[in-house]
PDB file of C-alpha atoms in Angstrom:
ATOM      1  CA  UNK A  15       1.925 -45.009 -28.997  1.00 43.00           C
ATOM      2  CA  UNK A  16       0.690 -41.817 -27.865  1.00 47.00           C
ATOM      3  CA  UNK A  17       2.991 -40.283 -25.024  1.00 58.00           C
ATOM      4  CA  UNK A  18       1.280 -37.665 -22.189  1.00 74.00           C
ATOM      5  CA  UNK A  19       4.075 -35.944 -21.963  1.00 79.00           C
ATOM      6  CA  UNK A  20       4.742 -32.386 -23.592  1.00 78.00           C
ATOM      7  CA  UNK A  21       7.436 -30.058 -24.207  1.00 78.00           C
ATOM      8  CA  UNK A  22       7.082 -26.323 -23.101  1.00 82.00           C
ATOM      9  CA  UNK A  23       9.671 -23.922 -23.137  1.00 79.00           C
ATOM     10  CA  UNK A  24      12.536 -26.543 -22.512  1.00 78.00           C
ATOM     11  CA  UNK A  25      10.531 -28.331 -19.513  1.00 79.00           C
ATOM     12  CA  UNK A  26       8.709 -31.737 -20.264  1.00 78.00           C
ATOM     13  CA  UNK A  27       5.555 -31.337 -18.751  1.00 84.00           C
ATOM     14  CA  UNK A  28       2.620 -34.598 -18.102  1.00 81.00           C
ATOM     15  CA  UNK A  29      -0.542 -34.145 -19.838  1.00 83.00           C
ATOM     16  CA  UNK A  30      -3.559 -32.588 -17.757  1.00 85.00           C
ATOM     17  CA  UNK A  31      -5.799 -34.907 -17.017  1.00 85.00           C
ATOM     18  CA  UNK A  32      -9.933 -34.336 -16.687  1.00 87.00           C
ATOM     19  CA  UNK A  33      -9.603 -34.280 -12.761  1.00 89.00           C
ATOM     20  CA  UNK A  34      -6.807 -31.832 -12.408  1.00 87.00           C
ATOM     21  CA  UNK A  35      -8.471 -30.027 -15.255  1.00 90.00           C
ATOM     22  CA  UNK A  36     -11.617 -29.642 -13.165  1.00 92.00           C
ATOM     23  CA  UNK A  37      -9.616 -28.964 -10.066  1.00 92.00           C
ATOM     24  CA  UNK A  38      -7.500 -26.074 -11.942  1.00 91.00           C
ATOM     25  CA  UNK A  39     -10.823 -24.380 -13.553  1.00 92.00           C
ATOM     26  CA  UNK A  40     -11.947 -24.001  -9.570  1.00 93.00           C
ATOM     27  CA  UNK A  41      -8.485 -22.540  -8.847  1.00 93.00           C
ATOM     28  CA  UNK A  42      -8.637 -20.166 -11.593  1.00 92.00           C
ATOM     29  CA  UNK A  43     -12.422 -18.812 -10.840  1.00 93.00           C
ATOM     30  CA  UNK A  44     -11.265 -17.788  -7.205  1.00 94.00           C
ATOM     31  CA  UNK A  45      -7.827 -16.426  -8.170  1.00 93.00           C
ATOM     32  CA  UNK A  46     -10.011 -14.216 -10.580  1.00 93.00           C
ATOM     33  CA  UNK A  47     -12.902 -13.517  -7.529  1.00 95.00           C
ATOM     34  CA  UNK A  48     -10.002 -12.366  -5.186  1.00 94.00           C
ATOM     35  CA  UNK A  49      -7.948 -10.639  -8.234  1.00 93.00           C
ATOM     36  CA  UNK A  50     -11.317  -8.544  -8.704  1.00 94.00           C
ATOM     37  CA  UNK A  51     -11.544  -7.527  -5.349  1.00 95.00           C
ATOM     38  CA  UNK A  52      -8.374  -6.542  -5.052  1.00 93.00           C
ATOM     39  CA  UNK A  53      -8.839  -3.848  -7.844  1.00 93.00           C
ATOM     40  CA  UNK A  54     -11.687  -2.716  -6.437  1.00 94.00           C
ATOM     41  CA  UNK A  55     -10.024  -2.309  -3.225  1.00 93.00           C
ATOM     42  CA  UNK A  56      -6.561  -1.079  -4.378  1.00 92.00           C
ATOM     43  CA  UNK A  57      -9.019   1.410  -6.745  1.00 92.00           C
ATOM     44  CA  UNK A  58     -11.233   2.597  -3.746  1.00 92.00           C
ATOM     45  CA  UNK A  59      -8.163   3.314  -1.718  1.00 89.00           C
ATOM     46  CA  UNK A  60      -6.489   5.301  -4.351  1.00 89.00           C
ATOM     47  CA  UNK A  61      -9.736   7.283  -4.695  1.00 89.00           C
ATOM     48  CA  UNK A  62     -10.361   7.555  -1.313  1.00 88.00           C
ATOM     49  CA  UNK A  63      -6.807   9.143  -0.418  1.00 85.00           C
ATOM     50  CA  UNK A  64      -7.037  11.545  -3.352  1.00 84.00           C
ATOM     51  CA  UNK A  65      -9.660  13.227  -1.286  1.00 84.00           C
ATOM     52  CA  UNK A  66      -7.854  12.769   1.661  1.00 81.00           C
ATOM     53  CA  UNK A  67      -5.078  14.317   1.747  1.00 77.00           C
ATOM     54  CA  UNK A  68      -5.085  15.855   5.315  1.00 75.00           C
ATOM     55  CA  UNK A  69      -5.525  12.263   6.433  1.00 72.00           C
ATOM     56  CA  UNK A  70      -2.107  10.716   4.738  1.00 72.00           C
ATOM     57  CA  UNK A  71       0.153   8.830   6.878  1.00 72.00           C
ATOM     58  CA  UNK A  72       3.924   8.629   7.014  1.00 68.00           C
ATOM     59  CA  UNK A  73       4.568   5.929   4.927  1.00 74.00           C
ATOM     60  CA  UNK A  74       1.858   6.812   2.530  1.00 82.00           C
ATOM     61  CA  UNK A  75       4.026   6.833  -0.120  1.00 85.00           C
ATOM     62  CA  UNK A  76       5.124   3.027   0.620  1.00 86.00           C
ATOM     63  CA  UNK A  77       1.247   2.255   0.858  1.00 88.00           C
ATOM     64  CA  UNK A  78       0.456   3.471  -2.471  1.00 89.00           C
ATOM     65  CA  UNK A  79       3.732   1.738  -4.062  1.00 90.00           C
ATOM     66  CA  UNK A  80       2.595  -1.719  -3.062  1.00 91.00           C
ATOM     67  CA  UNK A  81      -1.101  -1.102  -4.051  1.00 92.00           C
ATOM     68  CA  UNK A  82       0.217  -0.049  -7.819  1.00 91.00           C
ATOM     69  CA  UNK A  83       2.642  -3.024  -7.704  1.00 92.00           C
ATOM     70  CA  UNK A  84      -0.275  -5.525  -6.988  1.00 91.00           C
ATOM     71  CA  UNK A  85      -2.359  -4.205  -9.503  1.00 92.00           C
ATOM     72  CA  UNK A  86       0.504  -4.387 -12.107  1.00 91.00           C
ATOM     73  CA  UNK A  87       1.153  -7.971 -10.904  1.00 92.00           C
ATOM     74  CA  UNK A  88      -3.145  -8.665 -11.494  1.00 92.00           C
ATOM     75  CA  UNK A  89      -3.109  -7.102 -14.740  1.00 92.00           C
ATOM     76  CA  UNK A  90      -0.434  -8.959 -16.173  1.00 91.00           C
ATOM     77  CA  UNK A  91      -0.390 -12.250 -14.283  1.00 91.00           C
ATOM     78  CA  UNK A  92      -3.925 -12.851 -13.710  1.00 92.00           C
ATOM     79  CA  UNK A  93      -5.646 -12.933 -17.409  1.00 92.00           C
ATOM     80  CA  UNK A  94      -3.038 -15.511 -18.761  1.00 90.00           C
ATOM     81  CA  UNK A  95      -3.455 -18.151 -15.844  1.00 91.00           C
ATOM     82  CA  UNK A  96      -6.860 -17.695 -15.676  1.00 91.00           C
ATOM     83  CA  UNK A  97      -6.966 -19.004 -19.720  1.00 92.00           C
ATOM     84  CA  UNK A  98      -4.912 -21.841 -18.809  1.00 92.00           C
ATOM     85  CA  UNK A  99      -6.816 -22.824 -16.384  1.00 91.00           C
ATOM     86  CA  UNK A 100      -9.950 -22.441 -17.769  1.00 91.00           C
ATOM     87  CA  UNK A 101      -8.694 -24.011 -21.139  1.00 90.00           C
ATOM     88  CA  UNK A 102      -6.576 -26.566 -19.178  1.00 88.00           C
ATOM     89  CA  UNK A 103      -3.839 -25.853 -22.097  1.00 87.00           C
ATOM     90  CA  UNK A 104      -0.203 -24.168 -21.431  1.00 87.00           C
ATOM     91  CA  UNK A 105       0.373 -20.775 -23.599  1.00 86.00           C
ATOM     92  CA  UNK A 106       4.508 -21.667 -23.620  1.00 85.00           C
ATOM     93  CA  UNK A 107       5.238 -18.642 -24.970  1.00 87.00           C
ATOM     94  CA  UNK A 108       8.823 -17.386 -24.399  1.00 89.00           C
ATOM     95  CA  UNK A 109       8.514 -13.677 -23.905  1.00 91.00           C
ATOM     96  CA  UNK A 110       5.081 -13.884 -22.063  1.00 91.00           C
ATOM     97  CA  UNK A 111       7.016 -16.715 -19.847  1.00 91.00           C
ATOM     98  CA  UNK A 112       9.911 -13.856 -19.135  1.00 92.00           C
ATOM     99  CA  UNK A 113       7.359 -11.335 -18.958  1.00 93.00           C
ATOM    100  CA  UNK A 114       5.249 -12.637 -16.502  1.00 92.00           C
ATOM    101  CA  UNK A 115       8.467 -14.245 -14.235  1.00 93.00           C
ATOM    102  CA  UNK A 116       9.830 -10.739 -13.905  1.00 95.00           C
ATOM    103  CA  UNK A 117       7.215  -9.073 -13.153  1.00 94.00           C
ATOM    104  CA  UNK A 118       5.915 -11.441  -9.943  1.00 93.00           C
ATOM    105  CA  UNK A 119       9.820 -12.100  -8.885  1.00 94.00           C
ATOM    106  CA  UNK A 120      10.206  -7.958  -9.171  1.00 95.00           C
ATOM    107  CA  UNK A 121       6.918  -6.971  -7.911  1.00 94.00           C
ATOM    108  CA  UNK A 122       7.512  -9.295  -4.657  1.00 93.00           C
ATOM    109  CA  UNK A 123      11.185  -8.273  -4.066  1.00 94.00           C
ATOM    110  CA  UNK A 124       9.697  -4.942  -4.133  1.00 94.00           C
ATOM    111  CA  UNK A 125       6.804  -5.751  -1.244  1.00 93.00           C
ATOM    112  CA  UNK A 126       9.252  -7.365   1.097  1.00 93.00           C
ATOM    113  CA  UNK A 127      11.807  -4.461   0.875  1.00 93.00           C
ATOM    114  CA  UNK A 128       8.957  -2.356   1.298  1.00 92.00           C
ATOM    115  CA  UNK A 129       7.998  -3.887   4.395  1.00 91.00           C
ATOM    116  CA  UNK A 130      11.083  -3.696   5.962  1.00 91.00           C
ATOM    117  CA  UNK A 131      11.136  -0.109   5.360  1.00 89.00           C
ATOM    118  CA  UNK A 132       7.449   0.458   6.755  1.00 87.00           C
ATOM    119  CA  UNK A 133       8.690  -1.225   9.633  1.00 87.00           C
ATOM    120  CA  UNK A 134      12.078   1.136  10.185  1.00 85.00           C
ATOM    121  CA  UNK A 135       9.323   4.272  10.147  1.00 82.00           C
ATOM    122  CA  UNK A 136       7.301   2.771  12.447  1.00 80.00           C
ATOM    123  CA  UNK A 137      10.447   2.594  14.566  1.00 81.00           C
ATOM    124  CA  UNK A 138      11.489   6.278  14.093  1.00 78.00           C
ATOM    125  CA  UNK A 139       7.819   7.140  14.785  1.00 75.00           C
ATOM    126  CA  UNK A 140       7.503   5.657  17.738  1.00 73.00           C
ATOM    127  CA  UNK A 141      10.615   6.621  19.367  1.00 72.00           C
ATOM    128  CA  UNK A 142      10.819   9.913  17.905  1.00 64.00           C
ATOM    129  CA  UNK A 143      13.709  10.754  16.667  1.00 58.00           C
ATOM    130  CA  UNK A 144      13.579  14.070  14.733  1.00 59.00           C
ATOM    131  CA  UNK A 145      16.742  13.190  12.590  1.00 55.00           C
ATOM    132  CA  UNK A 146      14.887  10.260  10.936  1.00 57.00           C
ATOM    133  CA  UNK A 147      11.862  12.033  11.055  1.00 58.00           C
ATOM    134  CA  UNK A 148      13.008  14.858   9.363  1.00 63.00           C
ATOM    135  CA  UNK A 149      14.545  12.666   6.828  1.00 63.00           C
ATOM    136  CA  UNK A 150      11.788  10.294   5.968  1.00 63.00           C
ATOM    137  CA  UNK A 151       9.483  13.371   5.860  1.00 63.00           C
ATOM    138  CA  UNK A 152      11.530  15.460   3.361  1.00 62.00           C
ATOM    139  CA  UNK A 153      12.798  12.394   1.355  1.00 64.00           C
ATOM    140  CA  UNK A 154       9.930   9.779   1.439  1.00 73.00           C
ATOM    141  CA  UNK A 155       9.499   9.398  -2.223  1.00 82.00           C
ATOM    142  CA  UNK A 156      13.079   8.317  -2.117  1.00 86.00           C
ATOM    143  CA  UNK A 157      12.418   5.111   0.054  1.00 87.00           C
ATOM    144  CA  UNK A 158      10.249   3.939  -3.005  1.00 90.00           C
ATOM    145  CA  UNK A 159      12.533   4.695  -5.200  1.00 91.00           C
ATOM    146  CA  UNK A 160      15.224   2.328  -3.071  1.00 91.00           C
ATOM    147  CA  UNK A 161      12.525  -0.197  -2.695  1.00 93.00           C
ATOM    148  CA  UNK A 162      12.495  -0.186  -6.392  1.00 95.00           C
ATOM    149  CA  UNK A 163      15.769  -0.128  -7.501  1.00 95.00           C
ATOM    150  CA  UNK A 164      17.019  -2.901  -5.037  1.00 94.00           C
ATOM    151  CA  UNK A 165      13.615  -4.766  -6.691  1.00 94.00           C
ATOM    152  CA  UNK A 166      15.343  -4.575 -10.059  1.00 95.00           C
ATOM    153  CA  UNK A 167      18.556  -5.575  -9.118  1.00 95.00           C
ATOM    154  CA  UNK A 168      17.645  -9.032  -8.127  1.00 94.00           C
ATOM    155  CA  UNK A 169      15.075  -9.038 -10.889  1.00 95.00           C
ATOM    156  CA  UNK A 170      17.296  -8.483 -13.800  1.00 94.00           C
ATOM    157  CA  UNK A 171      19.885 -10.981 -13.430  1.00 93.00           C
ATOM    158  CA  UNK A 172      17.677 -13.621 -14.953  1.00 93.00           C
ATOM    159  CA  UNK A 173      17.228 -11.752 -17.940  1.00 92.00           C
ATOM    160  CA  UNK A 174      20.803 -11.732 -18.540  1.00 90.00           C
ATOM    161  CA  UNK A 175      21.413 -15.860 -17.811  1.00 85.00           C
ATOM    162  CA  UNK A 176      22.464 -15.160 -14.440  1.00 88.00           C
ATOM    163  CA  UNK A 177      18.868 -17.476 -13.749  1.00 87.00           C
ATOM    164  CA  UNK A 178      16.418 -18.047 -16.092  1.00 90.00           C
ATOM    165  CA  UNK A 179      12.650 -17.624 -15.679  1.00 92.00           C
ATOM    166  CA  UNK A 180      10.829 -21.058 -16.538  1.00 91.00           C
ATOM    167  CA  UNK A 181       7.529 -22.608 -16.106  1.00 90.00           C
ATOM    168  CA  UNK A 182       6.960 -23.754 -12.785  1.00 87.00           C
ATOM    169  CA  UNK A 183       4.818 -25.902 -10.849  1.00 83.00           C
ATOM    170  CA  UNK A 184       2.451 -27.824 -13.258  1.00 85.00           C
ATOM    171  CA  UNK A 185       3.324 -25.011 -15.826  1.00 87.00           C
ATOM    172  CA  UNK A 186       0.993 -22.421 -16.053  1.00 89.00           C
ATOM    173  CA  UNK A 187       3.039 -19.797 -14.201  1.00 88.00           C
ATOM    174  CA  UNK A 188       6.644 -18.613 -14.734  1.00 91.00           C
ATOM    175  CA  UNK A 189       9.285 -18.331 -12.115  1.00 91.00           C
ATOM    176  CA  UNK A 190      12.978 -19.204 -10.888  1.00 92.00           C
ATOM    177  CA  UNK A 191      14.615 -22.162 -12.675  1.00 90.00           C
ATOM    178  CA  UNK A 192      15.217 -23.493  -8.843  1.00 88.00           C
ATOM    179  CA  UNK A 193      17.081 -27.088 -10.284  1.00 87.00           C
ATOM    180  CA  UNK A 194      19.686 -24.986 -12.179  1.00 88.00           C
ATOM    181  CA  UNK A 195      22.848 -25.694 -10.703  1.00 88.00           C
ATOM    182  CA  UNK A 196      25.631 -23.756 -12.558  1.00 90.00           C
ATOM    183  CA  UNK A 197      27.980 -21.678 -10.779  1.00 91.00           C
ATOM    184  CA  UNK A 198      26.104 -18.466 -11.393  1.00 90.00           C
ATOM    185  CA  UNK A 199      22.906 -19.457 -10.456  1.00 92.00           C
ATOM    186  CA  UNK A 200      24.118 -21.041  -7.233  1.00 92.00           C
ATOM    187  CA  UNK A 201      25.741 -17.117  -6.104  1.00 93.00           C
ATOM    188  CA  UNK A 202      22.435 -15.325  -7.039  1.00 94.00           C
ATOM    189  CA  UNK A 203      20.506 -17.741  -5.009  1.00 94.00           C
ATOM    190  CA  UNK A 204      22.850 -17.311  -2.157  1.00 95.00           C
ATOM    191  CA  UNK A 205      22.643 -13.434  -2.443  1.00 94.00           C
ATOM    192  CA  UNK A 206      19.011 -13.681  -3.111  1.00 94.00           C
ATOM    193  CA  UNK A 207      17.798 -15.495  -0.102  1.00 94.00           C
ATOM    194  CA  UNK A 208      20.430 -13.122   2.108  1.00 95.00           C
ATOM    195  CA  UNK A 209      19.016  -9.857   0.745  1.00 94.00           C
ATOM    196  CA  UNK A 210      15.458 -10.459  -0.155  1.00 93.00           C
ATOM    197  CA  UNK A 211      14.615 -12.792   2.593  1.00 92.00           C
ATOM    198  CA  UNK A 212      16.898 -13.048   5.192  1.00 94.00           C
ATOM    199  CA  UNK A 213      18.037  -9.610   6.269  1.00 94.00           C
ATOM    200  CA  UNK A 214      14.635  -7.810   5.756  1.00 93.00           C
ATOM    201  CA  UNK A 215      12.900 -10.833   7.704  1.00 93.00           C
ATOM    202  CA  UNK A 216      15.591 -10.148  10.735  1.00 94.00           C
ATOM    203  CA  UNK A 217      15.031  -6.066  10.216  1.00 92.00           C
ATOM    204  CA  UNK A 218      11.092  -6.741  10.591  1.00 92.00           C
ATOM    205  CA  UNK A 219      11.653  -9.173  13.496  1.00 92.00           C
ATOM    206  CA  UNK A 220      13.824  -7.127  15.802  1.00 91.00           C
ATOM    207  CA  UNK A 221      12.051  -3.789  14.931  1.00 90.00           C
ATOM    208  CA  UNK A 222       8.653  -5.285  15.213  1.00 88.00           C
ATOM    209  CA  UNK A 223       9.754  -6.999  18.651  1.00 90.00           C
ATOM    210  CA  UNK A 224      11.635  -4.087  19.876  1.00 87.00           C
ATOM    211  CA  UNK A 225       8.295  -1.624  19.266  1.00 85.00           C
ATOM    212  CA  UNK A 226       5.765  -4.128  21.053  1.00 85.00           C
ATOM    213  CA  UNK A 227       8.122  -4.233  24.042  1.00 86.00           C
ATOM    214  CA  UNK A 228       8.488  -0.434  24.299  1.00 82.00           C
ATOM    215  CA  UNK A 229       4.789   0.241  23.690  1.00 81.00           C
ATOM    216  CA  UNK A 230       3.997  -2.263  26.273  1.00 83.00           C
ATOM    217  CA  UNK A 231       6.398  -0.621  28.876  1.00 82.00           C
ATOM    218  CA  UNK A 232       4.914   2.475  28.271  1.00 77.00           C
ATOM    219  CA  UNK A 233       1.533   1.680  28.472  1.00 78.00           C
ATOM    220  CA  UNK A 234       2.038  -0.153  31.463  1.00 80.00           C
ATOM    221  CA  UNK A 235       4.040   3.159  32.825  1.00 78.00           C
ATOM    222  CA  UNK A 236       0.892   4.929  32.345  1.00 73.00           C
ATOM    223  CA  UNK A 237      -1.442   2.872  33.914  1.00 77.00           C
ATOM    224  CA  UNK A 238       0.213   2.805  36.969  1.00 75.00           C
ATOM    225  CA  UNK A 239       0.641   6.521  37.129  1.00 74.00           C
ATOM    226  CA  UNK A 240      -2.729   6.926  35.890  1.00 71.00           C
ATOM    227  CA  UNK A 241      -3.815   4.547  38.935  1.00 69.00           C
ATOM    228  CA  UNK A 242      -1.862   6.592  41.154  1.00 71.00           C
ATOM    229  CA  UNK A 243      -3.426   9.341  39.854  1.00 70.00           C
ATOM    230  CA  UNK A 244      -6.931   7.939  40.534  1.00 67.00           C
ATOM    231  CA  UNK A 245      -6.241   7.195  44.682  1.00 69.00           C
ATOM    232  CA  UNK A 246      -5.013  10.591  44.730  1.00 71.00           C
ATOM    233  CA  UNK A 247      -7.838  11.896  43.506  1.00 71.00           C
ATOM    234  CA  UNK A 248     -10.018   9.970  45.714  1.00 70.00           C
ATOM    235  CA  UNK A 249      -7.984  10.860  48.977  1.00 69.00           C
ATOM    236  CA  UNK A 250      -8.192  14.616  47.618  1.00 64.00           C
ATOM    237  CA  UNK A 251     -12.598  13.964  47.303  1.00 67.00           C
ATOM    238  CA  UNK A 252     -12.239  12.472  50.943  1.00 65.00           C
ATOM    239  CA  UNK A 253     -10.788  15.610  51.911  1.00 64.00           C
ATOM    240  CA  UNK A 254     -12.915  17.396  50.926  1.00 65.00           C
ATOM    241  CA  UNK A 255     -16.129  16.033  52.033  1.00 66.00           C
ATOM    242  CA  UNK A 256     -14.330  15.557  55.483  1.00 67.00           C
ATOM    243  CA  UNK A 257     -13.708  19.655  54.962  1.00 62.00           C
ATOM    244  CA  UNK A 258     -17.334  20.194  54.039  1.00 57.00           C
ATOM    245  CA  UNK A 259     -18.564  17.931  57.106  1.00 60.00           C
ATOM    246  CA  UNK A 260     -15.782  19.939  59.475  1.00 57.00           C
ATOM    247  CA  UNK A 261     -17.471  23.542  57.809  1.00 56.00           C
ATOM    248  CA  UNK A 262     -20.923  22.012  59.743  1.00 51.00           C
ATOM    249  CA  UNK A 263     -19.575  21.784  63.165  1.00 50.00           C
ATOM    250  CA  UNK A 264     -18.251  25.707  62.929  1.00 52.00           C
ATOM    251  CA  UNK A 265     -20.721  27.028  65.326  1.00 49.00           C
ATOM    252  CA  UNK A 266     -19.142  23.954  67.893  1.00 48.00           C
ATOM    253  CA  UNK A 267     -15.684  25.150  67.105  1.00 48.00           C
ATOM    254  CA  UNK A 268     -16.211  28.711  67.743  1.00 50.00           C
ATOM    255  CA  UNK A 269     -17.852  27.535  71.292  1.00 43.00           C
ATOM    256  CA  UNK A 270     -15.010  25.823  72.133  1.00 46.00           C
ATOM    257  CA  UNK A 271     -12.756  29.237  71.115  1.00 47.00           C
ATOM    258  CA  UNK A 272     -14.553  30.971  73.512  1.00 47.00           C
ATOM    259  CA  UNK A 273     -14.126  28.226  76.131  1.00 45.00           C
ATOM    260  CA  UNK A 274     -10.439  28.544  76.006  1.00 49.00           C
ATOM    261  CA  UNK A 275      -9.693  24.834  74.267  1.00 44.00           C
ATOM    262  CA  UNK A 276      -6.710  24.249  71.968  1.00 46.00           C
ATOM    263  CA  UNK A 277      -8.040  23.716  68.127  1.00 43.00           C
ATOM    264  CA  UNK A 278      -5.378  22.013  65.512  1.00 44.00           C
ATOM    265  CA  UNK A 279      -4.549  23.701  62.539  1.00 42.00           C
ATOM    266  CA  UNK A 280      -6.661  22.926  59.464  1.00 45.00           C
ATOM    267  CA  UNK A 281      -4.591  19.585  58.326  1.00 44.00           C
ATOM    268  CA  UNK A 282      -7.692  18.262  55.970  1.00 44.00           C
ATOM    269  CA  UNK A 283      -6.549  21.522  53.983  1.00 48.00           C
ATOM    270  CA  UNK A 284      -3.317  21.357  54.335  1.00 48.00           C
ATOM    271  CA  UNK A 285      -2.780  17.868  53.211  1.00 49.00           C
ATOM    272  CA  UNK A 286      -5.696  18.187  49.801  1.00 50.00           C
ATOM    273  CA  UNK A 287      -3.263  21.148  48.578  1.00 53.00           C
ATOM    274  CA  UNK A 288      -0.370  18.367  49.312  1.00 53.00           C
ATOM    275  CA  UNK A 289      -2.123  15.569  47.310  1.00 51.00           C
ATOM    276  CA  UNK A 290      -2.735  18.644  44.408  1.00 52.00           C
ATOM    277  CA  UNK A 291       0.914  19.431  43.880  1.00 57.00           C
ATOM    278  CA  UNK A 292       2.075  15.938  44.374  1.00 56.00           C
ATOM    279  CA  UNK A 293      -0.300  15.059  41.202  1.00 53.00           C
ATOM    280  CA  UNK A 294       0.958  17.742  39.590  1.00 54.00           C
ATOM    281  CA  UNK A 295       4.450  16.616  39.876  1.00 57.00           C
ATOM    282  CA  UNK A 296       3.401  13.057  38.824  1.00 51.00           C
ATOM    283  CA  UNK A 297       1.728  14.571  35.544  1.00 48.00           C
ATOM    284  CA  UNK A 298       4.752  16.742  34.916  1.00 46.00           C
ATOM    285  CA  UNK A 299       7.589  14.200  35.341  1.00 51.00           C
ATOM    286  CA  UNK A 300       5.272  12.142  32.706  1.00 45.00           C
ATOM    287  CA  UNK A 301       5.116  14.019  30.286  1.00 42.00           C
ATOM    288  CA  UNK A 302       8.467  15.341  31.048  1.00 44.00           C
ATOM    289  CA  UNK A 303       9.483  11.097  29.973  1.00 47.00           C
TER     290      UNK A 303
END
């Protein structure tokens, strides 16, 4: 009796059939399409910037670490699915199955870290404060070398049978034994899904939430002032066409000097040098904010 069941790597795995064989040969051709582009694109922006320097943003240095972690992750990842699936047959080899576990699980610890601390120099960016500015300026290499080291801390353990990396899925990638249930994989779960997802998902939550909500206060800030601006600027054009139109009737005016009547001072004046200062002011306390 022949059985369709296999053993790879400790895991019994059911035989591929021709559909899911077809289906998995589709998969692999547009993992490899979007792998492609992605080194074209991660390669054109690491060109591009090298003749760009003047044009380098604050967290440059964060940008370039996750576009050299995602080609390490398509250089060693990519080629070895893409034979399985194209061959429909598992490689179930131990030290590529390690290999290739710790370098997704370390490569994606590292991106969501990163994130978090894109999203805490946003924050210092947008509210200015020149002791975090100062720091992130003069140490930002140093945020990518956190980003890194916190990476390899949760990436490690499963080397050392804290975890184990195993096939996964229908066994063409390797990843987290998630059914192992001994005491030590249970705690670096537990500290895994606190520090890798749960705390840098709250970080980029409230910062995120807090920064749209300030930006939107401001903006609205300076539309109104910029509207107030606007009517006083109108009023001050009334003023003076009313001044120009008043200039006209001099000759009437200078009659009615000689007549003896009583003329009011020149209030259209007056009141344009008014709406002046008080725009001033307006622009002043503004940027003063």
């Amino acid at each position: 009796m022949v059985s369709n069941v296999t053993l790879c790597l400790g895991t019994l795995f059911r035989e591929i059939n021709n559909v899911e064989c077809l289906i998995t040969r589709k998969i692999g051709s547009i993992i490899l399409l979007v792998s492609m582009f992605s080194i074209i694109f991660n390669v054109r922006f690491i060109y591009w910037s090298s003749y760009h320097r003047h044009l380098r943003f604050r967290h440059y240095s964060l940008v370039l670490s996750m576009v050299l972690s995602s080609t390490s992750v398509i250089i060693v990842i990519v080629p070895s699915i893409f034979i399985q699936c194209l061959s429909c047959h598992r490689l179930c080899s131990s030290f590529y199955c390690q290999l290739e576990g710790f370098v997704s699980y370390l490569n994606g610890c590292v991106h969501m870290f990163t994130l978090m601390m894109i999203s805490v120099i946003r924050y210092a960016t947008v509210f200015e404060t020149n002791i975090q500015n100062r720091f992130i300026d003069q140490h930002s290499y140093w945020t990518v070398i956190v980003c890194w080291l916190f990476g390899l801390i949760f990436a490690l353990p499963p080397l050392f049978n804290w975890n184990k990396y195993t096939p996964e899925g229908i066994g063409f990638h390797c990843g987290l034994n998630w059914f192992d249930r001994s005491l030590s994989s249970l705690i670096y779960f537990i500290l895994a899904f606190a520090f890798i997802y749960f705390i840098p998902l709250v970080v980029l939550l409230v910062i995120n939430i807090y920064v749209y909500c300030k930006i939107r206060s401001l903006l609205n800030r300076a539309t109104r002032i910029s509207k107030s601006n606007l009517l006083l600027n109108i009023s001050y054009q009334k003023h003076q066409s009313t001044s120009l139109s008043s200039s006209s009737k001099s000759s009437s005016t200078t009659k009615c000097e000689k007549l003896g009547f009583p003329i009011e001072a020149n209030s259209m004046n007056l009141n344009s040098r008014l709406a002046i200062r008080q725009m001033r002011t307006l622009q002043l306390n503004y940027f003063m904010r």
